[in-house]
Amino acid sequence: MTKRDGILWFGALCLVAAQLAATFLAPGALWGLSHLAAAPPALPLLWAALAVGGLVLARRPGARPNVLPFPNRRTSALIAVASLVPFYLLRERTHFFGDGALLIRDHGLSVTSSHAPLLVRITILWVRFATAAGVGVETSLVLLSIVSGACAVYVFLRLAACFTEDRGGRFLTAALLLTAGSMQLFYGHVEYYAAHTAVVALYLLLACRAVAGERATWPTWFGFGVLLPMHLQTLALAPAQLYLGWRDIRAGRRLPTALAVAGSTGLALVLARISRSTVSGVTASTGSELSRYFAAAFHRDDGRHAFGFFSLPHLLAFLNDSLLAAPLALMALPAILVARAQSFDPLQRFLGLAAAGGLALSVAFPRELGAYRDWDILAANGFVLLAFTAACLVRPHPGSQRTAVAIVLVAGVFHLTPWVVLLNSRDATLGHITRVLAAPRLWSPYARAYLWEEIAIDHRQRGNEDASLAAYRHAVEANPADARYHTGLGNRLFARRDFEGAAHEYEAALQHRPGLAPAHNNLACALAALGRDLDAARSHVQLALAADSTKTEYWMTLARIEQASGRQAAALDAVRAALRRSPVDREALRLRTQLETTLPRAATPEPNPVHWPGSRPPMSGSVETPSRVP
């Protein structure tokens, strides 16, 4: 075993030890490595023992030299197609948060559309096409992830072939890119960042071939022009792209470079426009986001503040990013430092600049989301960092790569497998999230409450009212200043016929946000259900209608309150207003028939409690949809 391989081996052993430490000692603080934390204690120990055994075997020289050829283009394509099978069979089966969850639940996207217009537009078209073909929204996102994964597998294999002519070096590069990185992104991840990552990988292949002299440089500018409107985070690749332009200028290709830059800019603007976005809109939205990120990082009293920018938890969060998205890069870093005997070549410089941009983005990334940060956004940069790591290890060829390949495969599978298995089990994922939430110092109030609400919604959709109620209580406890969580908790209490408790929560919501229409409407429902102060109930639902008169549910609330007050004509007017907005609403049609039948002979009755269908307010599920900051 060479000195470099020995350092790699020790780094892999440290990775195993870190996994165990995270599992048993600090599953919340080291969440990026704690995917075994939800498993029974014997399983992490067994998995670690198998990994150590694999590393021991990796040190032993093989009896015969490895003669397996590296895949050519055709074989790479066949492997990519074959990868669809494990990606599908081991696909993610639970998803608690993120824009993917919003798209499934509410058929809409969050503020990501402002700085990822092309990515969002492509996803919307994909989902619409799939829905028209009879495929559900969640399934369509799963398929997008899996197809993107197959494309990425092909690109990574060709990228490995671009790095070196040495067969062993190619296998080492493929092992780095296809195991521990962020490959879980392609196992049916219910999001749209898998497609973006596949395009970034294709850009890397295009650029690396240009650096190697196999292709012209100008197509890389147009590739970069496509990436920018896809997601603004690809600005992290700008230093590397500028390096390519600088090389061309030094080589005397000034005019082609200028034309390529102009064409790239025009392409980015056209694609943004096609995606129904404008430069001014993106700029304004991005400025607003940056301002909010700044407040979350430096203002302790901000609800999105988790920890300070210059704090130890911030450093830990940055390390967690790398440990999650590219743990093998950290494992190999000491070996790279020891093995470097000469300056970087152009390909290594390009990848180094690209990786540095990604690391800078991770440092500056908002801390408001606490421990569960947007790893899927950072996944593309994780692959860039792994590509740079591979280029440093295989260029120039240091000799036999067989031991290094074995070490990387063992470490990569050790890291990837628990994560994929975890996401295949809803109970395991929920248990893991709950353990991570038990480390509140790493969370902002906004993030903890947001995640508890996602858990509450999942329980509610599965009919587990007790667990949903408990999760909403945790959300209110985590962020009592957010009216949305008080409204959600009130809805759960209303479903249990605890109208007093529900009214209290709705009133608390309105104290923090007086204009929140769902809280006004649902408070009216609670007061009416209690049979008291129907005038106050009417006042609250009228405030809800003043805020949003398009909601059929609000008009139905008013109709029932008027009916309970003995004002049948006013109740009928409200029902007709509801039917103008939703002509086929069965409950509104039934109530209209009842009122039209009884109105001519109706006397003025005493006020009575309103009995809502299903013991729930019309807007019981209408808490404001939370939006994640991507």
XYZ file of C-alpha atoms in Angstrom:
630
model
C 0.000 0.000 0.000
C 1.345 3.407 -0.988
C 1.506 6.350 1.399
C -1.410 7.972 -0.423
C -3.520 4.818 -0.127
C -2.639 4.504 3.540
C -3.930 8.014 4.189
C -7.090 7.223 2.214
C -7.561 4.103 4.303
C -7.179 6.038 7.546
C -9.627 8.676 6.276
C -12.210 5.980 5.519
C -11.749 4.572 9.002
C -12.347 8.060 10.445
C -15.533 8.299 8.367
C -16.809 5.085 9.949
C -15.906 6.358 13.428
C -17.657 9.674 12.747
C -20.805 7.807 11.706
C -20.821 5.896 14.974
C -20.160 9.047 16.988
C -22.999 10.821 15.236
C -25.338 7.874 15.744
C -24.787 7.357 19.462
C -23.429 10.655 20.776
C -24.770 13.566 18.724
C -27.370 12.573 16.124
C -28.747 16.110 16.076
C -25.489 18.041 15.878
C -23.877 15.715 13.327
C -27.056 15.094 11.394
C -25.232 14.759 8.089
C -23.687 11.515 9.285
C -26.408 10.213 11.581
C -28.629 8.312 9.181
C -28.285 5.219 11.339
C -29.558 7.095 14.402
C -33.142 5.910 13.903
C -32.092 2.251 13.672
C -31.863 -0.179 16.613
C -28.390 0.106 18.242
C -27.200 -3.266 16.949
C -27.569 -2.286 13.292
C -25.126 0.666 13.305
C -22.567 -1.474 15.093
C -23.011 -4.316 12.605
C -22.835 -1.958 9.624
C -19.667 -0.334 10.981
C -18.109 -3.775 11.586
C -18.823 -4.769 7.983
C -17.230 -1.531 6.768
C -14.103 -2.082 8.856
C -13.898 -5.627 7.537
C -14.155 -4.320 3.985
C -11.388 -1.812 4.629
C -9.153 -4.533 6.035
C -9.699 -6.618 2.904
C -9.023 -3.565 0.726
C -5.460 -3.383 2.079
C -4.620 -6.868 0.858
C -3.157 -7.081 -2.653
C -5.208 -9.136 -5.112
C -3.969 -12.446 -6.396
C -4.393 -11.387 -10.014
C -4.329 -8.010 -11.719
C -7.679 -6.500 -12.561
C -8.284 -6.703 -16.310
C -11.855 -5.339 -16.349
C -12.013 -2.693 -19.095
C -13.463 0.702 -18.329
C -16.861 1.245 -20.019
C -16.817 2.892 -23.426
C -19.614 5.157 -24.629
C -21.953 2.319 -25.541
C -21.347 0.389 -22.338
C -21.729 3.579 -20.310
C -25.129 4.121 -21.908
C -26.167 0.547 -21.065
C -25.023 1.010 -17.451
C -26.971 4.276 -17.260
C -30.133 2.559 -18.485
C -29.580 -0.321 -16.060
C -29.227 2.160 -13.191
C -32.903 3.011 -13.617
C -33.744 -0.291 -11.910
C -31.991 0.273 -8.544
C -32.962 3.944 -8.599
C -36.608 2.906 -8.876
C -36.574 -0.075 -6.521
C -34.772 1.883 -3.785
C -36.623 5.139 -4.419
C -37.509 7.602 -1.693
C -40.879 6.733 -0.185
C -41.300 9.556 2.286
C -40.927 13.302 1.951
C -41.767 15.718 4.750
C -40.576 19.065 3.531
C -39.411 21.182 0.629
C -40.847 22.477 -2.611
C -41.570 18.913 -3.716
C -43.926 18.468 -0.760
C -45.607 21.798 -1.559
C -46.058 20.827 -5.185
C -47.678 17.559 -4.167
C -49.950 19.023 -1.527
C -50.879 22.349 -3.059
C -50.005 21.989 -6.766
C -47.834 25.082 -6.569
C -44.233 26.087 -6.027
C -42.621 28.367 -3.491
C -40.365 31.368 -3.937
C -37.824 29.159 -5.715
C -39.494 30.294 -8.942
C -37.970 33.745 -8.505
C -34.338 32.612 -8.746
C -34.747 29.282 -10.517
C -37.239 30.238 -13.255
C -36.111 27.749 -15.878
C -35.830 24.856 -13.422
C -39.309 25.533 -12.062
C -40.759 25.951 -15.546
C -39.292 22.658 -16.743
C -40.658 20.908 -13.662
C -44.129 22.379 -14.095
C -44.248 21.265 -17.738
C -43.006 17.815 -16.766
C -45.660 17.482 -14.045
C -48.424 18.715 -16.350
C -47.401 16.255 -19.044
C -47.283 13.421 -16.514
C -50.620 14.406 -14.992
C -52.237 14.468 -18.437
C -50.917 10.940 -18.944
C -52.547 9.815 -15.698
C -49.407 9.957 -13.535
C -49.679 11.558 -10.112
C -47.666 14.604 -9.094
C -45.482 12.734 -6.612
C -44.807 9.926 -9.097
C -43.882 12.433 -11.796
C -41.276 14.031 -9.502
C -39.943 10.585 -8.613
C -39.573 9.765 -12.316
C -37.843 13.097 -12.948
C -35.302 12.209 -10.271
C -34.711 8.708 -11.615
C -34.330 9.783 -15.250
C -31.965 12.566 -14.172
C -29.974 9.945 -12.285
C -29.549 7.767 -15.346
C -28.321 10.787 -17.321
C -25.904 11.663 -14.502
C -24.516 8.106 -14.391
C -23.655 8.293 -18.087
C -22.089 11.745 -17.734
C -20.010 10.728 -14.710
C -18.632 7.685 -16.512
C -17.650 9.821 -19.503
C -16.177 12.444 -17.164
C -14.002 9.736 -15.612
C -12.768 8.790 -19.074
C -11.953 12.449 -19.753
C -9.756 12.803 -16.664
C -7.124 10.217 -17.521
C -6.155 7.493 -19.965
C -5.311 5.202 -17.065
C -7.951 2.530 -16.512
C -7.430 2.451 -12.753
C -7.715 6.223 -12.505
C -10.973 6.100 -14.414
C -12.392 3.516 -12.025
C -11.275 5.606 -9.059
C -13.018 8.687 -10.459
C -16.190 6.702 -11.145
C -16.105 5.263 -7.619
C -15.865 8.755 -6.124
C -18.699 10.172 -8.203
C -21.128 7.248 -8.179
C -21.193 6.285 -4.501
C -21.230 8.594 -1.511
C -21.594 12.010 -3.137
C -25.227 12.984 -3.322
C -26.339 9.990 -5.340
C -29.394 9.666 -3.074
C -30.672 12.653 -5.047
C -31.438 10.239 -7.879
C -33.219 7.558 -5.855
C -36.646 9.043 -6.508
C -36.056 12.235 -4.515
C -39.338 14.159 -4.532
C -37.846 17.439 -5.696
C -36.636 19.064 -8.877
C -32.954 19.606 -8.054
C -32.004 16.231 -9.517
C -32.543 17.615 -13.023
C -30.420 20.659 -12.224
C -27.592 18.487 -10.894
C -27.599 16.362 -14.048
C -27.267 19.517 -16.182
C -24.393 20.779 -14.003
C -22.644 17.423 -14.505
C -23.089 17.757 -18.264
C -21.589 21.247 -18.116
C -18.580 19.867 -16.234
C -18.046 17.244 -18.928
C -18.273 19.874 -21.662
C -15.822 22.170 -19.877
C -13.333 19.450 -18.952
C -13.216 18.282 -22.559
C -12.575 21.857 -23.625
C -9.709 22.158 -21.149
C -8.296 18.841 -22.343
C -8.341 20.135 -25.910
C -10.970 17.695 -27.130
C -13.608 20.391 -27.728
C -13.789 24.133 -28.370
C -14.375 26.455 -25.412
C -17.225 28.549 -26.804
C -19.951 25.894 -26.133
C -19.139 26.108 -22.420
C -20.311 29.726 -22.414
C -23.670 28.698 -23.812
C -23.848 25.881 -21.280
C -23.241 28.422 -18.542
C -25.928 30.619 -20.104
C -28.402 27.757 -19.721
C -27.400 27.105 -16.118
C -27.872 30.677 -14.878
C -31.662 30.906 -15.406
C -31.963 27.297 -14.275
C -30.796 28.303 -10.796
C -28.840 31.356 -9.696
C -26.714 29.215 -7.395
C -24.750 28.265 -10.516
C -23.078 31.650 -10.155
C -20.734 29.601 -7.966
C -19.321 28.230 -11.237
C -18.570 31.709 -12.569
C -14.893 31.796 -11.418
C -14.218 28.544 -13.249
C -15.955 29.759 -16.406
C -14.037 33.040 -16.285
C -10.847 30.991 -16.028
C -11.739 29.310 -19.332
C -12.317 32.711 -20.910
C -9.008 34.009 -19.546
C -7.178 31.045 -21.094
C -8.783 31.733 -24.461
C -7.881 35.422 -24.310
C -4.270 34.570 -23.468
C -4.269 32.200 -26.437
C -5.308 35.067 -28.729
C -8.972 34.046 -29.158
C -10.365 37.408 -28.040
C -13.108 37.862 -30.657
C -14.558 34.328 -30.342
C -14.546 34.753 -26.572
C -16.347 38.105 -26.740
C -18.951 36.688 -29.122
C -19.453 33.643 -26.896
C -19.952 35.839 -23.818
C -22.492 37.997 -25.668
C -24.305 34.936 -26.993
C -24.345 33.339 -23.564
C -25.837 36.476 -22.002
C -28.507 36.660 -24.691
C -29.379 32.991 -24.260
C -29.751 33.400 -20.496
C -32.079 36.384 -20.982
C -34.192 34.569 -23.577
C -34.556 31.483 -21.393
C -35.496 33.605 -18.397
C -38.112 35.349 -20.507
C -39.482 32.057 -21.804
C -39.689 30.934 -18.187
C -41.960 33.942 -17.536
C -39.343 35.798 -15.569
C -37.573 39.116 -15.978
C -34.168 40.390 -14.985
C -35.726 43.072 -12.794
C -38.000 40.524 -11.118
C -35.182 38.105 -10.435
C -32.936 40.929 -9.222
C -35.588 42.315 -6.876
C -36.432 38.890 -5.501
C -32.793 37.962 -5.053
C -32.106 41.250 -3.279
C -35.003 40.590 -0.936
C -33.760 37.069 -0.253
C -30.220 38.286 0.443
C -31.553 40.879 2.852
C -33.488 38.211 4.697
C -30.488 35.877 4.751
C -28.388 38.680 6.203
C -30.949 39.285 8.935
C -31.133 35.561 9.730
C -27.357 35.323 10.067
C -26.623 38.484 12.046
C -29.795 39.524 13.900
C -30.354 37.422 16.991
C -33.963 38.579 17.397
C -34.919 37.466 13.882
C -37.217 34.434 13.892
C -35.049 32.788 11.241
C -31.854 33.196 13.238
C -30.322 29.851 14.193
C -26.786 30.918 15.089
C -24.332 33.658 14.263
C -22.326 33.773 11.072
C -19.002 33.739 12.919
C -20.029 31.082 15.438
C -18.859 27.530 16.030
C -22.288 26.096 15.048
C -21.890 27.855 11.699
C -18.588 26.072 11.136
C -20.215 22.797 12.147
C -23.074 23.416 9.715
C -20.574 24.021 6.910
C -18.753 20.786 7.756
C -22.073 18.962 7.857
C -22.758 20.136 4.306
C -19.547 18.589 3.071
C -19.945 15.456 5.176
C -23.382 14.973 3.698
C -22.845 15.887 0.045
C -19.183 14.908 -0.457
C -17.758 12.996 2.522
C -15.179 11.241 0.363
C -13.698 14.606 -0.599
C -12.925 15.321 3.056
C -11.642 11.783 3.472
C -9.264 12.214 0.541
C -8.108 15.765 1.335
C -5.078 14.723 3.475
C -4.007 12.254 0.773
C -4.203 15.010 -1.839
C -2.104 17.370 0.263
C 0.544 14.706 0.818
C 0.589 13.513 -2.784
C 0.891 16.962 -4.374
C 4.393 17.210 -5.785
C 3.775 19.779 -8.508
C 1.459 22.645 -9.410
C -2.071 22.065 -10.628
C -2.647 21.443 -14.323
C -5.368 23.432 -16.212
C -8.093 20.833 -15.651
C -7.388 20.733 -11.934
C -7.375 24.538 -11.788
C -10.748 24.702 -13.528
C -12.310 22.143 -11.195
C -10.604 23.725 -8.176
C -12.139 27.120 -8.954
C -15.539 25.512 -9.515
C -15.268 23.629 -6.209
C -14.125 26.779 -4.383
C -17.201 28.619 -5.661
C -19.426 25.840 -4.359
C -17.743 25.877 -0.959
C -18.134 29.658 -0.784
C -21.848 29.243 -1.499
C -22.099 26.715 1.324
C -20.396 29.126 3.721
C -22.765 31.938 2.777
C -25.847 29.718 2.643
C -28.656 30.827 5.005
C -28.625 29.359 8.497
C -32.343 29.830 9.089
C -33.138 26.201 8.278
C -31.005 24.877 11.088
C -29.718 21.337 10.874
C -31.918 20.134 8.009
C -30.581 22.469 5.364
C -31.226 22.175 1.650
C -28.728 19.432 0.884
C -30.359 18.846 -2.507
C -29.446 22.377 -3.620
C -25.850 21.801 -2.539
C -25.680 18.358 -4.158
C -24.497 19.706 -7.500
C -21.607 21.482 -5.786
C -20.837 18.277 -3.913
C -20.285 16.500 -7.206
C -18.043 19.340 -8.377
C -15.946 18.961 -5.236
C -15.724 15.206 -5.793
C -14.659 15.748 -9.402
C -11.871 18.046 -8.237
C -10.842 15.426 -5.665
C -10.709 12.749 -8.340
C -8.670 14.936 -10.688
C -6.105 15.531 -7.941
C -5.843 11.817 -7.190
C -5.517 10.525 -10.752
C -3.554 13.304 -12.496
C -0.738 12.561 -12.981
C -1.045 8.795 -12.740
C 0.548 7.783 -9.413
C 0.658 4.041 -10.069
C -1.797 1.271 -9.197
C -5.257 2.492 -8.232
C -6.715 -0.861 -7.210
C -6.415 -0.364 -3.439
C -7.688 3.219 -3.638
C -10.723 2.098 -5.672
C -11.549 -0.584 -3.087
C -11.220 1.881 -0.197
C -13.436 4.452 -1.904
C -16.089 1.848 -2.759
C -16.262 0.598 0.828
C -16.475 4.126 2.266
C -18.960 5.270 -0.362
C -21.342 2.340 0.080
C -21.029 2.656 3.866
C -22.229 6.286 3.682
C -24.851 5.946 0.935
C -26.700 2.783 1.965
C -28.076 3.938 5.358
C -29.398 7.129 3.790
C -31.204 5.313 0.979
C -32.615 2.738 3.391
C -33.739 5.481 5.771
C -35.730 7.272 3.071
C -37.470 3.999 2.201
C -39.159 3.907 5.612
C -41.565 6.582 6.780
C -41.245 5.531 10.419
C -37.439 5.564 10.276
C -37.402 8.979 8.587
C -39.845 10.367 11.126
C -37.790 8.945 13.979
C -34.628 10.470 12.544
C -36.204 13.895 12.103
C -37.568 13.798 15.636
C -34.111 13.038 17.031
C -32.561 15.827 15.014
C -35.220 18.264 16.222
C -34.127 17.452 19.760
C -31.029 19.649 19.179
C -32.750 23.062 19.289
C -29.564 25.137 19.364
C -28.949 24.273 15.709
C -32.403 25.422 14.616
C -34.045 28.755 14.082
C -37.550 29.079 15.575
C -38.869 29.358 12.025
C -37.240 26.126 10.899
C -38.169 24.003 13.909
C -41.797 25.079 13.759
C -41.901 24.633 9.988
C -40.683 21.043 10.228
C -43.041 20.200 13.097
C -45.900 21.496 10.988
C -44.867 19.283 8.080
C -44.916 16.315 10.461
C -48.337 17.400 11.749
C -49.719 17.615 8.219
C -48.399 14.151 7.411
C -50.054 12.701 10.515
C -53.302 14.484 9.690
C -53.336 13.133 6.148
C -52.880 9.626 7.551
C -55.742 10.054 10.012
C -53.573 10.154 13.142
C -55.227 13.105 14.867
C -53.513 12.655 18.243
C -50.030 12.711 16.704
C -50.987 15.657 14.485
C -52.239 17.598 17.510
C -49.013 16.886 19.428
C -46.861 17.977 16.467
C -48.780 21.241 16.147
C -48.243 21.885 19.842
C -44.502 21.452 19.248
C -44.715 23.900 16.314
C -46.430 26.537 18.452
C -43.904 25.983 21.236
C -41.015 26.366 18.781
C -42.296 29.576 17.194
C -45.180 31.079 19.186
C -45.024 34.325 17.215
C -46.158 32.691 13.945
C -49.925 32.902 13.463
C -49.964 29.969 11.042
C -49.121 27.415 13.701
C -51.726 28.754 16.124
C -54.275 28.417 13.323
C -53.179 24.861 12.562
C -53.356 23.895 16.234
C -56.792 25.490 16.472
C -57.968 23.401 13.535
C -56.830 20.201 15.212
C -58.602 21.191 18.438
C -61.739 22.027 16.467
C -61.640 18.549 14.914
C -61.704 17.135 18.469
C -64.713 19.376 19.264
C -62.629 21.400 21.709
C -64.184 24.629 20.493
C -62.985 26.656 23.481
C -59.381 25.614 22.862
C -59.740 26.226 19.133
C -61.129 29.726 19.705
C -58.220 30.498 22.035
C -55.668 29.491 19.365
C -57.418 31.473 16.628
C -57.443 34.522 18.883
C -53.721 34.022 19.540
C -53.112 33.821 15.795
C -54.946 37.118 15.256
C -52.924 38.794 17.993
C -49.782 38.106 15.975
C -51.349 38.675 12.557
C -54.618 40.616 12.719
C -55.354 40.302 9.019
C -55.048 36.511 8.705
C -58.226 35.517 6.875
C -58.253 31.771 7.769
C -57.946 32.622 11.470
C -60.879 35.077 11.259
C -63.017 32.537 9.421
C -62.187 29.675 11.747
C -62.674 31.777 14.859
C -66.143 32.594 13.522
C -66.745 28.851 13.146
C -65.627 28.171 16.721
C -67.772 30.957 18.204
C -70.777 29.796 16.207
C -70.226 26.176 17.238
C -70.226 27.308 20.867
C -73.570 29.047 20.249
C -72.457 32.308 21.772
C -71.828 35.805 20.493
C -72.977 35.209 16.917
C -72.535 38.913 16.262
C -68.811 38.554 16.970
C -68.719 35.439 14.777
C -70.396 37.374 11.946
C -67.905 40.194 12.375
C -64.937 37.818 12.095
C -66.173 36.077 8.956
C -66.893 39.451 7.366
C -63.267 40.414 8.078
C -62.186 37.177 6.380
C -64.331 38.027 3.344
C -62.936 41.548 3.272
C -59.465 40.020 3.011
C -60.458 37.403 0.413
C -63.976 37.293 -1.005
C -63.156 34.495 -3.469
C -63.283 31.724 -0.864
C -66.439 29.647 -1.063
C -65.786 28.415 2.468
C -65.965 31.910 3.907
C -69.376 32.534 2.331
C -70.605 29.198 3.663
C -69.442 30.162 7.156
C -71.402 33.399 6.884
C -74.451 31.500 5.609
C -74.479 29.132 8.592
C -74.016 31.966 11.061
C -76.885 33.896 9.487
C -79.018 30.749 9.543
C -78.257 30.179 13.215
C -79.125 33.838 13.927
C -82.530 33.388 12.303
C -81.647 35.612 9.332
C -82.692 33.161 6.627
C -82.742 35.674 3.774
C -79.199 36.816 4.575
C -78.146 33.177 4.822
C -79.600 32.469 1.378
C -77.764 35.476 -0.081
C -74.487 34.161 1.347
C -75.104 30.668 -0.074
C -75.818 32.127 -3.505
C -72.562 34.091 -3.286
C -70.772 30.845 -2.487
C -72.367 29.102 -5.471
C -71.308 31.915 -7.785
C -67.743 30.983 -6.893
C -68.232 27.232 -6.786
C -71.409 26.243 -8.681
C -71.061 22.520 -7.966
C -70.381 22.693 -4.219
C -72.671 19.987 -2.805
C -72.951 21.453 0.669
C -73.871 24.862 -0.731
C -76.466 23.309 -3.072
C -78.010 21.347 -0.193
C -78.165 24.399 2.071
C -79.668 26.539 -0.705
C -82.421 23.977 -1.223
C -83.108 23.856 2.508
C -83.259 27.645 2.817
C -85.422 28.139 -0.280
C -87.867 25.550 1.084
C -88.152 26.990 4.579
C -87.738 30.707 3.917
C -91.420 31.609 3.144
C -92.700 30.242 6.464
C -89.633 30.781 8.630
C -90.078 32.420 11.986
C -87.238 34.081 13.801
C -85.707 31.331 15.974
C -83.479 31.679 18.988
C -79.729 31.583 18.193
C -78.393 28.020 18.256
C -74.952 26.470 18.029
C -73.844 25.674 14.493
C -73.060 22.013 13.827
C -70.373 21.944 11.178
C -70.223 18.940 8.817
C -67.602 16.513 10.048
C -66.984 18.543 13.210
C -64.546 20.817 11.491
C -64.535 24.399 10.261
C -64.762 24.840 6.502
C -61.142 26.013 6.448
C -59.740 23.387 8.842
C -57.022 22.436 6.379
C -56.402 25.917 5.107
C -53.418 26.997 7.099
C -51.181 29.163 4.956
C -48.947 27.002 2.841
C -45.391 27.235 4.197
C -42.687 28.135 1.691
C -39.089 26.996 2.032
C -36.203 29.299 1.285
C -34.147 27.397 -1.264
